[in-house]
Tab-separated table of C-alpha atoms in Angstrom:
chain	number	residue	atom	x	y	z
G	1	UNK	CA	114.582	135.525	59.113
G	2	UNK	CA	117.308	137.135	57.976
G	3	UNK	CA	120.018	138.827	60.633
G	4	UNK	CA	120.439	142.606	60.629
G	5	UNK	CA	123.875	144.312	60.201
G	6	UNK	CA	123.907	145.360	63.816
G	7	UNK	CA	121.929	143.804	66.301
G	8	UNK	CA	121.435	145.603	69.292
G	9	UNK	CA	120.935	141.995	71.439
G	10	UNK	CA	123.717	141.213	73.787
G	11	UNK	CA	124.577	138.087	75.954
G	12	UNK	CA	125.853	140.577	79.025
G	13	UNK	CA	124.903	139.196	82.596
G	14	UNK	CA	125.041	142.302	84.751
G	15	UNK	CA	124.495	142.627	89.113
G	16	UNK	CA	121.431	144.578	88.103
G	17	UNK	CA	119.979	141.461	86.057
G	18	UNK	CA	120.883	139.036	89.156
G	19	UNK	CA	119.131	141.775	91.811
G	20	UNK	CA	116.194	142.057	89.319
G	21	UNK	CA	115.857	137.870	88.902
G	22	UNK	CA	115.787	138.458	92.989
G	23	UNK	CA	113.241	140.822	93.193
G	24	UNK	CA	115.108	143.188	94.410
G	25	UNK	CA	114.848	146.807	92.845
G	26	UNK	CA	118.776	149.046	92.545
G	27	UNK	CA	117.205	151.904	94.273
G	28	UNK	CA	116.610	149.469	97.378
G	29	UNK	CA	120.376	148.639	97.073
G	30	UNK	CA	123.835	149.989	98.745
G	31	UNK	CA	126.811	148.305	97.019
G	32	UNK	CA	129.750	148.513	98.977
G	33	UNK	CA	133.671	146.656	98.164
G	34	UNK	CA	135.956	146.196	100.989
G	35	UNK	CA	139.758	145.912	100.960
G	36	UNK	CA	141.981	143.806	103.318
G	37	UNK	CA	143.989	145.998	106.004
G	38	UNK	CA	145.577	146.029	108.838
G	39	UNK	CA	143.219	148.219	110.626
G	40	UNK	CA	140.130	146.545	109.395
G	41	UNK	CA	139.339	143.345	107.337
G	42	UNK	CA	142.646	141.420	107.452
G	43	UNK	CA	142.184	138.459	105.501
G	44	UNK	CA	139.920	136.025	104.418
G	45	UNK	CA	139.612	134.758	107.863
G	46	UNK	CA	137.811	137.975	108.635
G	47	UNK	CA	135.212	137.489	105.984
G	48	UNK	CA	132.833	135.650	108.228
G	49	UNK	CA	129.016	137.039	108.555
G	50	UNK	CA	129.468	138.556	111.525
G	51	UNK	CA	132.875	140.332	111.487
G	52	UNK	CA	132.097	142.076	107.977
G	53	UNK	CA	128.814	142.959	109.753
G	54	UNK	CA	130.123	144.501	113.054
G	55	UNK	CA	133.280	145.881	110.990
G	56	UNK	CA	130.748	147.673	108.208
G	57	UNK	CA	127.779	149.160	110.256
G	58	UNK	CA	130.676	152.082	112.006
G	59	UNK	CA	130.831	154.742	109.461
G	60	UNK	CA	132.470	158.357	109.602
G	61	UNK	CA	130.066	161.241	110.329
G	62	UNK	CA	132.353	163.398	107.998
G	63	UNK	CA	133.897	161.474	105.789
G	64	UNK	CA	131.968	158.318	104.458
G	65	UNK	CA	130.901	157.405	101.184
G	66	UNK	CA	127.764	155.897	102.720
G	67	UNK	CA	124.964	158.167	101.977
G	68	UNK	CA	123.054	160.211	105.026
G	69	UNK	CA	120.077	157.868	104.404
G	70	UNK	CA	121.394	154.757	103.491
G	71	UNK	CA	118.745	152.047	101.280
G	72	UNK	CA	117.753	148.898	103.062
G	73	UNK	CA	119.700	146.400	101.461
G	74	UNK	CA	123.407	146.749	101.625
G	75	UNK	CA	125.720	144.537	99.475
G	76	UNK	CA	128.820	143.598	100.538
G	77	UNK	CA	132.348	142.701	98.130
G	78	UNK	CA	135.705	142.552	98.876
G	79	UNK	CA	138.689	142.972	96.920
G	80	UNK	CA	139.391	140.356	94.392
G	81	UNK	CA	141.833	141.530	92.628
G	82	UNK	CA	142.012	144.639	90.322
G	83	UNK	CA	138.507	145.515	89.666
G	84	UNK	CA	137.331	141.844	90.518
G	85	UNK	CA	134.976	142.621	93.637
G	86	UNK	CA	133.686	139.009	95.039
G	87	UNK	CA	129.921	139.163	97.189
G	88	UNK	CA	130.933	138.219	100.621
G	89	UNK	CA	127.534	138.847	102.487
G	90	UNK	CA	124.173	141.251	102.184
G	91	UNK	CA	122.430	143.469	105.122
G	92	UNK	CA	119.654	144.170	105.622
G	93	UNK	CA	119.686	148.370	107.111
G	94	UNK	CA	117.056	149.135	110.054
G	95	UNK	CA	118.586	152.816	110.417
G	96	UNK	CA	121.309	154.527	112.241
G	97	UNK	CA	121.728	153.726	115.730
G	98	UNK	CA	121.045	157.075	117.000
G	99	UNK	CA	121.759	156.315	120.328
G	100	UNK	CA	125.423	155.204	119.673
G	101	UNK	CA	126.253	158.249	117.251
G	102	UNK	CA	129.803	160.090	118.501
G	103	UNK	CA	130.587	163.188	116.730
G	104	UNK	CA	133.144	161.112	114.718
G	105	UNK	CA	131.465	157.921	114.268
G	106	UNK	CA	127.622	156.618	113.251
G	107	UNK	CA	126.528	153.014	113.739
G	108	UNK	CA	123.937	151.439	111.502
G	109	UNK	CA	121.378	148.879	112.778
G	110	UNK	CA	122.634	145.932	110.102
G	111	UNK	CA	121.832	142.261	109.922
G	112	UNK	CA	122.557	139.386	107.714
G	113	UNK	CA	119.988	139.107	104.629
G	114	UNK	CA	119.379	136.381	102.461
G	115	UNK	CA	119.334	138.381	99.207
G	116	UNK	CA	121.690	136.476	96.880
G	117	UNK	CA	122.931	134.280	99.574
G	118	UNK	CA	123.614	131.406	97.292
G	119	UNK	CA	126.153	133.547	95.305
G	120	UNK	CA	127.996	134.195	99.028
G	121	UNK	CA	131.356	133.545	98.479
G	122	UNK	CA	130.806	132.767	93.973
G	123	UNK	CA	129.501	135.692	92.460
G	124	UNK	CA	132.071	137.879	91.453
G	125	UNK	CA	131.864	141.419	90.149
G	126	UNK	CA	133.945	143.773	88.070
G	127	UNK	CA	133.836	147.280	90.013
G	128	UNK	CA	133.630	150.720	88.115
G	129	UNK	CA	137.062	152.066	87.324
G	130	UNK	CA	137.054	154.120	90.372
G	131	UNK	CA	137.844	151.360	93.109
G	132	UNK	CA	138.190	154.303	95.644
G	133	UNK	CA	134.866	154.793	95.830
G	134	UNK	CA	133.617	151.895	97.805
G	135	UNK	CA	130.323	152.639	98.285
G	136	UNK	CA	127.623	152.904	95.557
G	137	UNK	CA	124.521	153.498	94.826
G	138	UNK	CA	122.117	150.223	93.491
G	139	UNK	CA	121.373	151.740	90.624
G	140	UNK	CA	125.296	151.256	89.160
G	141	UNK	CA	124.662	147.856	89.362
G	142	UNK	CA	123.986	147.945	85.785
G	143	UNK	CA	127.759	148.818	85.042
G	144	UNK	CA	128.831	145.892	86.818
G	145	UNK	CA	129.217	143.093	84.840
G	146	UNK	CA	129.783	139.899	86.411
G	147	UNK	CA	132.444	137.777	85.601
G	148	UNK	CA	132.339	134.786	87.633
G	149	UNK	CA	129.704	132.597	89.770
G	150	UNK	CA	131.842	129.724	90.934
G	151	UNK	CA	130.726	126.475	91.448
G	152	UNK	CA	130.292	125.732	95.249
G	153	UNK	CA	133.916	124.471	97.025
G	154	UNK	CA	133.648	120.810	98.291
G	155	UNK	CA	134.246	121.503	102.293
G	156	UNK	CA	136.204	117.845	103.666
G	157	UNK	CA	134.979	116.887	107.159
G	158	UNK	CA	137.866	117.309	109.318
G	159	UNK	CA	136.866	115.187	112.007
G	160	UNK	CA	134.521	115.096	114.933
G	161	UNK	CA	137.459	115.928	117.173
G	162	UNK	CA	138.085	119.068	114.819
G	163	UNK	CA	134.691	120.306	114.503
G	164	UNK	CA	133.931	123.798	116.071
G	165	UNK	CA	131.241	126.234	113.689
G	166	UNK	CA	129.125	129.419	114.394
G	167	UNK	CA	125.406	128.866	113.976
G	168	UNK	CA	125.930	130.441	110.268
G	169	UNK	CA	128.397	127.770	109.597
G	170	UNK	CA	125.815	125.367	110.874
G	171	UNK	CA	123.158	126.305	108.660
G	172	UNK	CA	125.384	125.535	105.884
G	173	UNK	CA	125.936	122.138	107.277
G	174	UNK	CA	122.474	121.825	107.122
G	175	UNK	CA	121.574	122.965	103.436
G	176	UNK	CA	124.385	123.461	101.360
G	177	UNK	CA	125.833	121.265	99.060
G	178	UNK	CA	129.564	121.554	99.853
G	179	UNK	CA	128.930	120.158	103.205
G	180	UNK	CA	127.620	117.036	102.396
G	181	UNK	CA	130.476	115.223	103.491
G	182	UNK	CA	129.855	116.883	106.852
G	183	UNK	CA	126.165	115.294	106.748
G	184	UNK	CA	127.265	112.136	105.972
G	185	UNK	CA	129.702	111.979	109.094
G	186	UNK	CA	127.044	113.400	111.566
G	187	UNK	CA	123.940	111.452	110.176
G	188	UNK	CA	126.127	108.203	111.291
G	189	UNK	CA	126.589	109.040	115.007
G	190	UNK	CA	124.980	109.622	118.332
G	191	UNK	CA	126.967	111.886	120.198
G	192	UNK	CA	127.569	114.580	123.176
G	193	UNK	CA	127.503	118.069	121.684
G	194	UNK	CA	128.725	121.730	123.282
G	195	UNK	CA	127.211	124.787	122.742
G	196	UNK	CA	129.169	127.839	123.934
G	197	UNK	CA	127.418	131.051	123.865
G	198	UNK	CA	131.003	133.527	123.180
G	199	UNK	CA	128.897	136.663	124.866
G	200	UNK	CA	128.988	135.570	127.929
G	201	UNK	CA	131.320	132.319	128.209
G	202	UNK	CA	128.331	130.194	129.546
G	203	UNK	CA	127.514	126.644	127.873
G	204	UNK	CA	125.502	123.624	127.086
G	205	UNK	CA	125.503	120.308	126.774
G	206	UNK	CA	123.344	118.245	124.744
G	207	UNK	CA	122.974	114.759	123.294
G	208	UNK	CA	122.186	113.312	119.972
G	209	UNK	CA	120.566	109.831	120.818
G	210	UNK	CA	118.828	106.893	118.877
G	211	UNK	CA	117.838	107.574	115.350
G	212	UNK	CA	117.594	111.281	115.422
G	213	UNK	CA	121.894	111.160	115.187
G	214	UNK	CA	123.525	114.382	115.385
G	215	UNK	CA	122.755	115.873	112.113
G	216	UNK	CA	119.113	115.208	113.128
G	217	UNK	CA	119.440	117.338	116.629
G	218	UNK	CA	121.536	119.963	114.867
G	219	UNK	CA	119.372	120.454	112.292
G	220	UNK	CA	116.987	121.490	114.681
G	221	UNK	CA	118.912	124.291	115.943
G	222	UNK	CA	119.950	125.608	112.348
G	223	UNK	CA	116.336	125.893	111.930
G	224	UNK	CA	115.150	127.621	115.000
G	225	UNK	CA	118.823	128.820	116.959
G	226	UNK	CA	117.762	126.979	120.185
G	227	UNK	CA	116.528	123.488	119.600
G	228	UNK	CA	114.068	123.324	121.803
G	229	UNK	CA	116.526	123.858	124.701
G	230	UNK	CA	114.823	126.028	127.478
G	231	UNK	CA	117.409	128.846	128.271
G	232	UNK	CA	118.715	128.879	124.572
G	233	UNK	CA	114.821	129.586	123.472
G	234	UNK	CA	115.002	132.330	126.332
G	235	UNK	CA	117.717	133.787	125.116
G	236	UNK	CA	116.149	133.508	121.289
G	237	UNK	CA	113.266	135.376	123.339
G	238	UNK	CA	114.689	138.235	124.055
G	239	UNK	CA	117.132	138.862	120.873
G	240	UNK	CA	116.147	136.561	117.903
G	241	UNK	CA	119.775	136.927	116.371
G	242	UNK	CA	121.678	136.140	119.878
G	243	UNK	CA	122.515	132.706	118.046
G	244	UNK	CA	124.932	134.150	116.499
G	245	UNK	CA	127.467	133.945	119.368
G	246	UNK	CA	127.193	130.345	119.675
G	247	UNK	CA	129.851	127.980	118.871
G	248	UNK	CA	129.049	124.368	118.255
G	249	UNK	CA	131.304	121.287	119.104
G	250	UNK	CA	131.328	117.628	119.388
G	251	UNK	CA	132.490	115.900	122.991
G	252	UNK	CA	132.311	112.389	122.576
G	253	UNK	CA	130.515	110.367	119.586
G	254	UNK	CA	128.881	106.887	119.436
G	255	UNK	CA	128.291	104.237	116.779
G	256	UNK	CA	124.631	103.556	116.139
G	257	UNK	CA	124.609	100.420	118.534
G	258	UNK	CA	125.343	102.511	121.424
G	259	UNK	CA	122.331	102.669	124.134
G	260	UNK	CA	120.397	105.267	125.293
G	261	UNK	CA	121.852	104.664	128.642
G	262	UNK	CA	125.585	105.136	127.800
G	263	UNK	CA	125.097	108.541	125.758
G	264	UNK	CA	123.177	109.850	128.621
G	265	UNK	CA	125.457	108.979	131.136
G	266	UNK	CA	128.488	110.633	128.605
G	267	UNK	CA	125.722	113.607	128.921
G	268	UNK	CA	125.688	113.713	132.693
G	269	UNK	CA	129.096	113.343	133.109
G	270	UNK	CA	129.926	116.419	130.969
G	271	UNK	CA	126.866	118.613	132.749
G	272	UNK	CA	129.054	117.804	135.882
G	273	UNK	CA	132.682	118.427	134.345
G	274	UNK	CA	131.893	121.726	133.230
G	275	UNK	CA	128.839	122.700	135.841
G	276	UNK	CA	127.020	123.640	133.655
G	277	UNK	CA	123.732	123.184	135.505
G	278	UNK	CA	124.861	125.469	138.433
G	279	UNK	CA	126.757	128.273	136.175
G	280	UNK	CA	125.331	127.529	132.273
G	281	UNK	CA	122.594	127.061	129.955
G	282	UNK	CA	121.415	123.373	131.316
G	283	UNK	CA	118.000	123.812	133.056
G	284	UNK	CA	118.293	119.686	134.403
């Protein structure tokens, strides 16, 4: 077969191509590209799951470029320089908060969606030429070529005495890749854990014992938010996504050839430091 003079085939990876490989349809789609400030998203250190969220879902009555009914699936960028526009996070939109509506502000019901949450962090986008319009509609995905999908960052271990993650941060301990230094540490040890719920300042202490290791027993709460643990499942109860003001940390860590008897008395001892039977989350 001969080639024609001008073939209209073209190599082009677009967002729209990625959504559609997703299953997800443009029209379902907000796009929106933030910019670090002083008064809102200050650096990268902002750019966690659950600042962008609470940051994003407060929107002008008057003078917003989010539409009056917003689609279900909002996709967040941020300023990468230029037009570059990398995917920090996507939302999934339950409505406006109708409730919490001022006559100056409007607050969406968001939370964190898996859609493209592989590319968090690697995908990035070139914007349309008009970066001052930070909110589109899906369906100019099309226009947006992408650019980049980095490989995924090797995170080091920095130590059990260094470790402190959201449950987010956990699951990614737990599944992805660039934490598999991380896996290899905590599959190694038993240990005395913390979890401190930041809404209310309360906490819990658990173990990690015999062959289940840390990464076993933490594994379990990536999966579920609670672990099993009677007040955390309460809490998980009442709102499924309250795991997302716990903080996870390691108190004291034990080779393999440590008894059962010496990490539960590490376990007790810590349940008495920090009371946490008479004023936290441990029910014995």
């Amino acid at each position: 077969m001969q080639p024609t003079e001008a073939s209209s085939l073209r190599g082009d990876l677009s967002l729209a191509d990625l959504l559609s490989v997703a299953g997800v349809a443009t029209e379902d789609v907000l796009l929106v590209r933030h910019t670090y400030s002083a008064d809102g998203l200050t650096g990268p250190q902002d750019a966690t799951v659950e600042n962008v969220l609470t940051y994003t879902r407060i929107q002008s009555v008057r003078q917003s470029k989010i539409p009056r009914d917003p689609p279900a699936v909002w996709l967040n960028f941020v300023a990468d320089g230029k037009r570059r526009s990398r995917f920090l996070v996507a939302y999934e939109n339950r409505g406006e908060v109708l409730a919490e509506r001022t006559e100056v502000k409007r607050y969406f019901d968001l939370h964190p969606s898996d859609v493209l949450v592989s590319l968090r962090n690697r995908l990035v986008i070139e914007w349309s030429n008009d970066t001052i319009n930070w909110a589109k509609a899906g369906g100019k995905a099309a226009q947006m070529p992408v650019v980049e999908i980095a490989d995924p960052a090797r995170v080091p271990f920095p130590g059990f005495d260094n470790v402190l993650i959201t449950h987010d941060e956990l699951v990614a301990v737990v599944e992805d890749s660039r934490y598999a230094e991380w896996r290899t540490a905590l599959a190694a040890v038993q240990g005395v854990y913390l979890v401190a719920d930041t809404s209310s300042g309360e906490l819990y202490v658990g173990k990690a014992d015999g062959t289940e290791r840390l990464l076993g027993r933490w594994s379990a709460y990536a999966r579920d938010g609670h672990g099993g643990n009677v007040a955390l499942r309460e809490l998980a109860e009442v709102d499924v996504t309250h795991r997302r003001h716990f903080l996870f940390s390691i108190l004291r860590v034990f080779g393999p050839t440590a008894t059962t008897a010496e990490v539960d008395a590490a376990e007790a001892h810590y349940k008495r430091a920090f009371l946490t039977r008479q004023y936290g989350l441990n029910r014995n």
